[in-house]
Amino acid sequence: MQTLLAAWEKNDATGNHVLACRDRMGPAAAPALPRIQAELALPRRGGRFQSVDNDAEVQRLCRDILARLSSS
C-alpha cells in the first residue's frame, strides 16, 4: 500500500492508476485518505494527461473513495 502512495508522491502522472487501484481496495485504501483529501483541495490535479477530462476523472475517483471510506 505504501508503494502506491510513494509512486504517486514521486510522479503525479501515476495518480490515475493509483486512484483506480485504491478505488478497488475498499477500506484498505484508508492510509491514502490524507493524500486523497489534499488532491481534491488542489485547484487542478496532475495525472496522466493533465486535461479537463482527466482532472474530472481524478476528482470523481477521489470523491468515490472518500464517500466509501466515510460510510465504512
GROMACS .gro file of N, CA, C and O in nm:
model
  288
    1MET      N    1   0.081  -0.119   0.000
    1MET     CA    2   0.000   0.000   0.000
    1MET      C    3   0.085   0.126   0.000
    1MET      O    4   0.054   0.221  -0.068
    2GLN      N    5   0.191   0.126   0.079
    2GLN     CA    6   0.279   0.242   0.084
    2GLN      C    7   0.349   0.264  -0.050
    2GLN      O    8   0.383   0.377  -0.084
    3THR      N    9   0.369   0.157  -0.124
    3THR     CA   10   0.433   0.167  -0.254
    3THR      C   11   0.350   0.253  -0.348
    3THR      O   12   0.403   0.335  -0.422
    4LEU      N   13   0.218   0.234  -0.343
    4LEU     CA   14   0.129   0.314  -0.427
    4LEU      C   15   0.137   0.462  -0.392
    4LEU      O   16   0.146   0.547  -0.480
    5LEU      N   17   0.135   0.491  -0.263
    5LEU     CA   18   0.144   0.631  -0.221
    5LEU      C   19   0.278   0.692  -0.259
    5LEU      O   20   0.285   0.806  -0.303
    6ALA      N   21   0.384   0.615  -0.243
    6ALA     CA   22   0.517   0.664  -0.278
    6ALA      C   23   0.527   0.693  -0.428
    6ALA      O   24   0.584   0.795  -0.469
    7ALA      N   25   0.470   0.606  -0.510
    7ALA     CA   26   0.471   0.628  -0.655
    7ALA      C   27   0.396   0.754  -0.691
    7ALA      O   28   0.441   0.834  -0.775
    8TRP      N   29   0.284   0.777  -0.626
    8TRP     CA   30   0.202   0.894  -0.652
    8TRP      C   31   0.275   1.021  -0.607
    8TRP      O   32   0.273   1.123  -0.676
    9GLU      N   33   0.341   1.015  -0.493
    9GLU     CA   34   0.415   1.130  -0.443
    9GLU      C   35   0.531   1.166  -0.536
    9GLU      O   36   0.559   1.284  -0.558
   10LYS      N   37   0.597   1.066  -0.591
   10LYS     CA   38   0.712   1.090  -0.678
   10LYS      C   39   0.672   1.136  -0.817
   10LYS      O   40   0.748   1.204  -0.884
   11ASN      N   41   0.554   1.094  -0.863
   11ASN     CA   42   0.515   1.122  -1.001
   11ASN      C   43   0.363   1.138  -1.009
   11ASN      O   44   0.290   1.040  -1.005
   12ASP      N   45   0.317   1.262  -1.022
   12ASP     CA   46   0.173   1.289  -1.031
   12ASP      C   47   0.105   1.214  -1.145
   12ASP      O   48  -0.014   1.188  -1.140
   13ALA      N   49   0.181   1.181  -1.249
   13ALA     CA   50   0.123   1.112  -1.364
   13ALA      C   51   0.071   0.974  -1.327
   13ALA      O   52  -0.008   0.915  -1.400
   14THR      N   53   0.112   0.920  -1.212
   14THR     CA   54   0.063   0.789  -1.170
   14THR      C   55  -0.070   0.800  -1.094
   14THR      O   56  -0.130   0.699  -1.060
   15GLY      N   57  -0.115   0.924  -1.070
   15GLY     CA   58  -0.237   0.946  -0.990
   15GLY      C   59  -0.357   0.868  -1.039
   15GLY      O   60  -0.430   0.808  -0.959
   16ASN      N   61  -0.381   0.866  -1.169
   16ASN     CA   62  -0.495   0.792  -1.223
   16ASN      C   63  -0.489   0.645  -1.186
   16ASN      O   64  -0.587   0.586  -1.143
   17HIS      N   65  -0.371   0.586  -1.205
   17HIS     CA   66  -0.355   0.444  -1.178
   17HIS      C   67  -0.365   0.414  -1.028
   17HIS      O   68  -0.429   0.317  -0.988
   18VAL      N   69  -0.302   0.498  -0.948
   18VAL     CA   70  -0.305   0.478  -0.804
   18VAL      C   71  -0.448   0.491  -0.753
   18VAL      O   72  -0.495   0.407  -0.674
   19LEU      N   73  -0.519   0.592  -0.798
   19LEU     CA   74  -0.658   0.610  -0.752
   19LEU      C   75  -0.748   0.496  -0.799
   19LEU      O   76  -0.834   0.450  -0.723
   20ALA      N   77  -0.728   0.449  -0.920
   20ALA     CA   78  -0.809   0.336  -0.969
   20ALA      C   79  -0.784   0.212  -0.884
   20ALA      O   80  -0.878   0.139  -0.848
   21CYS      N   81  -0.660   0.190  -0.848
   21CYS     CA   82  -0.626   0.077  -0.762
   21CYS      C   83  -0.686   0.096  -0.623
   21CYS      O   84  -0.747   0.004  -0.567
   22ARG      N   85  -0.670   0.215  -0.567
   22ARG     CA   86  -0.727   0.244  -0.435
   22ARG      C   87  -0.878   0.230  -0.436
   22ARG      O   88  -0.937   0.185  -0.338
   23ASP      N   89  -0.940   0.267  -0.545
   23ASP     CA   90  -1.085   0.255  -0.557
   23ASP      C   91  -1.129   0.110  -0.544
   23ASP      O   92  -1.231   0.080  -0.483
   24ARG      N   93  -1.050   0.019  -0.598
   24ARG     CA   94  -1.083  -0.124  -0.590
   24ARG      C   95  -1.049  -0.184  -0.454
   24ARG      O   96  -1.098  -0.291  -0.420
   25MET      N   97  -0.966  -0.115  -0.375
   25MET     CA   98  -0.920  -0.170  -0.248
   25MET      C   99  -1.022  -0.159  -0.135
   25MET      O  100  -1.007  -0.226  -0.032
   26GLY      N  101  -1.122  -0.076  -0.150
   26GLY     CA  102  -1.221  -0.060  -0.044
   26GLY      C  103  -1.159  -0.002   0.082
   26GLY      O  104  -1.076   0.089   0.074
   27PRO      N  105  -1.194  -0.054   0.200
   27PRO     CA  106  -1.144   0.001   0.327
   27PRO      C  107  -0.992  -0.001   0.340
   27PRO      O  108  -0.935   0.077   0.415
   28ALA      N  109  -0.924  -0.087   0.266
   28ALA     CA  110  -0.778  -0.092   0.272
   28ALA      C  111  -0.714   0.034   0.214
   28ALA      O  112  -0.595   0.057   0.232
   29ALA      N  113  -0.794   0.118   0.149
   29ALA     CA  114  -0.743   0.243   0.094
   29ALA      C  115  -0.731   0.353   0.199
   29ALA      O  116  -0.680   0.461   0.171
   30ALA      N  117  -0.774   0.327   0.321
   30ALA     CA  118  -0.775   0.428   0.427
   30ALA      C  119  -0.641   0.500   0.449
   30ALA      O  120  -0.642   0.621   0.473
   31PRO      N  121  -0.526   0.435   0.439
   31PRO     CA  122  -0.400   0.508   0.458
   31PRO      C  123  -0.379   0.622   0.357
   31PRO      O  124  -0.301   0.712   0.382
   32ALA      N  125  -0.448   0.617   0.247
   32ALA     CA  126  -0.434   0.720   0.143
   32ALA      C  127  -0.527   0.839   0.166
   32ALA      O  128  -0.521   0.937   0.093
   33LEU      N  129  -0.610   0.833   0.268
   33LEU     CA  130  -0.709   0.938   0.292
   33LEU      C  131  -0.650   1.079   0.293
   33LEU      O  132  -0.700   1.166   0.221
   34PRO      N  133  -0.542   1.107   0.366
   34PRO     CA  134  -0.487   1.244   0.365
   34PRO      C  135  -0.443   1.289   0.225
   34PRO      O  136  -0.465   1.403   0.186
   35ARG      N  137  -0.382   1.198   0.151
   35ARG     CA  138  -0.335   1.234   0.015
   35ARG      C  139  -0.454   1.258  -0.077
   35ARG      O  140  -0.452   1.350  -0.160
   36ILE      N  141  -0.559   1.180  -0.064
   36ILE     CA  142  -0.678   1.196  -0.147
   36ILE      C  143  -0.745   1.330  -0.115
   36ILE      O  144  -0.785   1.404  -0.206
   37GLN      N  145  -0.757   1.363   0.012
   37GLN     CA  146  -0.816   1.491   0.051
   37GLN      C  147  -0.731   1.607   0.000
   37GLN      O  148  -0.785   1.707  -0.049
   38ALA      N  149  -0.600   1.595   0.010
   38ALA     CA  150  -0.511   1.700  -0.040
   38ALA      C  151  -0.524   1.717  -0.191
   38ALA      O  152  -0.521   1.829  -0.242
   39GLU      N  153  -0.540   1.607  -0.260
   39GLU     CA  154  -0.556   1.611  -0.406
   39GLU      C  155  -0.681   1.688  -0.445
   39GLU      O  156  -0.680   1.770  -0.536
   40LEU      N  157  -0.790   1.664  -0.374
   40LEU     CA  158  -0.915   1.735  -0.403
   40LEU      C  159  -0.904   1.884  -0.372
   40LEU      O  160  -0.974   1.965  -0.434
   41ALA      N  161  -0.821   1.922  -0.277
   41ALA     CA  162  -0.807   2.063  -0.240
   41ALA      C  163  -0.728   2.144  -0.343
   41ALA      O  164  -0.734   2.267  -0.342
   42LEU      N  165  -0.657   2.075  -0.432
   42LEU     CA  166  -0.579   2.146  -0.533
   42LEU      C  167  -0.670   2.213  -0.636
   42LEU      O  168  -0.776   2.159  -0.669
   43PRO      N  169  -0.630   2.328  -0.689
   43PRO     CA  170  -0.711   2.391  -0.793
   43PRO      C  171  -0.715   2.309  -0.923
   43PRO      O  172  -0.810   2.316  -0.998
   44ARG      N  173  -0.610   2.232  -0.945
   44ARG     CA  174  -0.604   2.143  -1.062
   44ARG      C  175  -0.515   2.025  -1.026
   44ARG      O  176  -0.409   2.041  -0.970
   45ARG      N  177  -0.562   1.906  -1.058
   45ARG     CA  178  -0.488   1.786  -1.026
   45ARG      C  179  -0.393   1.748  -1.138
   45ARG      O  180  -0.414   1.784  -1.252
   46GLY      N  181  -0.289   1.673  -1.102
   46GLY     CA  182  -0.196   1.620  -1.202
   46GLY      C  183  -0.260   1.500  -1.269
   46GLY      O  184  -0.381   1.491  -1.281
   47GLY      N  185  -0.181   1.409  -1.308
   47GLY     CA  186  -0.234   1.288  -1.370
   47GLY      C  187  -0.173   1.268  -1.507
   47GLY      O  188  -0.093   1.347  -1.554
   48ARG      N  189  -0.216   1.163  -1.568
   48ARG     CA  190  -0.156   1.122  -1.695
   48ARG      C  191  -0.157   1.230  -1.802
   48ARG      O  192  -0.059   1.254  -1.867
   49PHE      N  193  -0.272   1.289  -1.827
   49PHE     CA  194  -0.285   1.376  -1.943
   49PHE      C  195  -0.300   1.523  -1.909
   49PHE      O  196  -0.293   1.608  -1.996
   50GLN      N  197  -0.324   1.555  -1.783
   50GLN     CA  198  -0.344   1.692  -1.738
   50GLN      C  199  -0.445   1.766  -1.824
   50GLN      O  200  -0.426   1.881  -1.861
   51SER      N  201  -0.553   1.698  -1.856
   51SER     CA  202  -0.662   1.758  -1.933
   51SER      C  203  -0.783   1.777  -1.841
   51SER      O  204  -0.785   1.727  -1.728
   52VAL      N  205  -0.882   1.847  -1.890
   52VAL     CA  206  -1.004   1.868  -1.812
   52VAL      C  207  -1.072   1.735  -1.784
   52VAL      O  208  -1.117   1.710  -1.672
   53ASP      N  209  -1.078   1.648  -1.884
   53ASP     CA  210  -1.140   1.516  -1.865
   53ASP      C  211  -1.065   1.435  -1.761
   53ASP      O  212  -1.125   1.368  -1.676
   54ASN      N  213  -0.934   1.439  -1.767
   54ASN     CA  214  -0.851   1.368  -1.670
   54ASN      C  215  -0.875   1.423  -1.530
   54ASN      O  216  -0.891   1.348  -1.434
   55ASP      N  217  -0.877   1.555  -1.518
   55ASP     CA  218  -0.899   1.618  -1.389
   55ASP      C  219  -1.035   1.577  -1.332
   55ASP      O  220  -1.046   1.544  -1.214
   56ALA      N  221  -1.136   1.574  -1.416
   56ALA     CA  222  -1.269   1.533  -1.372
   56ALA      C  223  -1.269   1.388  -1.325
   56ALA      O  224  -1.334   1.354  -1.225
   57GLU      N  225  -1.196   1.301  -1.394
   57GLU     CA  226  -1.190   1.160  -1.356
   57GLU      C  227  -1.117   1.143  -1.222
   57GLU      O  228  -1.160   1.066  -1.137
   58VAL      N  229  -1.007   1.217  -1.204
   58VAL     CA  230  -0.935   1.211  -1.077
   58VAL      C  231  -1.025   1.260  -0.963
   58VAL      O  232  -1.031   1.198  -0.857
   59GLN      N  233  -1.097   1.369  -0.986
   59GLN     CA  234  -1.190   1.420  -0.884
   59GLN      C  235  -1.296   1.316  -0.850
   59GLN      O  236  -1.329   1.295  -0.734
   60ARG      N  237  -1.352   1.253  -0.954
   60ARG     CA  238  -1.458   1.154  -0.933
   60ARG      C  239  -1.406   1.037  -0.849
   60ARG      O  240  -1.471   0.995  -0.752
   61LEU      N  241  -1.289   0.987  -0.885
   61LEU     CA  242  -1.231   0.876  -0.809
   61LEU      C  243  -1.205   0.916  -0.664
   61LEU      O  244  -1.234   0.840  -0.572
   62CYS      N  245  -1.149   1.035  -0.644
   62CYS     CA  246  -1.123   1.082  -0.508
   62CYS      C  247  -1.252   1.089  -0.427
   62CYS      O  248  -1.258   1.041  -0.314
   63ARG      N  249  -1.355   1.146  -0.485
   63ARG     CA  250  -1.483   1.160  -0.414
   63ARG      C  251  -1.546   1.024  -0.386
   63ARG      O  252  -1.602   1.002  -0.278
   64ASP      N  253  -1.539   0.935  -0.483
   64ASP     CA  254  -1.594   0.799  -0.462
   64ASP      C  255  -1.524   0.728  -0.347
   64ASP      O  256  -1.588   0.667  -0.262
   65ILE      N  257  -1.392   0.736  -0.345
   65ILE     CA  258  -1.315   0.670  -0.239
   65ILE      C  259  -1.347   0.732  -0.105
   65ILE      O  260  -1.370   0.662  -0.006
   66LEU      N  261  -1.349   0.865  -0.098
   66LEU     CA  262  -1.379   0.934   0.028
   66LEU      C  263  -1.519   0.899   0.079
   66LEU      O  264  -1.539   0.874   0.198
   67ALA      N  265  -1.616   0.894  -0.011
   67ALA     CA  266  -1.753   0.860   0.027
   67ALA      C  267  -1.758   0.717   0.082
   67ALA      O  268  -1.823   0.690   0.184
   68ARG      N  269  -1.691   0.626   0.017
   68ARG     CA  270  -1.690   0.487   0.060
   68ARG      C  271  -1.621   0.472   0.196
   68ARG      O  272  -1.669   0.400   0.283
   69LEU      N  273  -1.509   0.543   0.215
   69LEU     CA  274  -1.437   0.533   0.340
   69LEU      C  275  -1.514   0.597   0.456
   69LEU      O  276  -1.508   0.548   0.567
   70SER      N  277  -1.586   0.704   0.428
   70SER     CA  278  -1.660   0.770   0.535
   70SER      C  279  -1.785   0.694   0.575
   70SER      O  280  -1.836   0.711   0.685
   71SER      N  281  -1.833   0.606   0.487
   71SER     CA  282  -1.952   0.528   0.520
   71SER      C  283  -1.917   0.393   0.583
   71SER      O  284  -2.004   0.321   0.627
   72SER      N  285  -1.786   0.358   0.586
   72SER     CA  286  -1.748   0.229   0.646
   72SER      C  287  -1.724   0.242   0.793
   72SER      O  288  -1.700   0.336   0.852
   0.00000   0.00000   0.00000
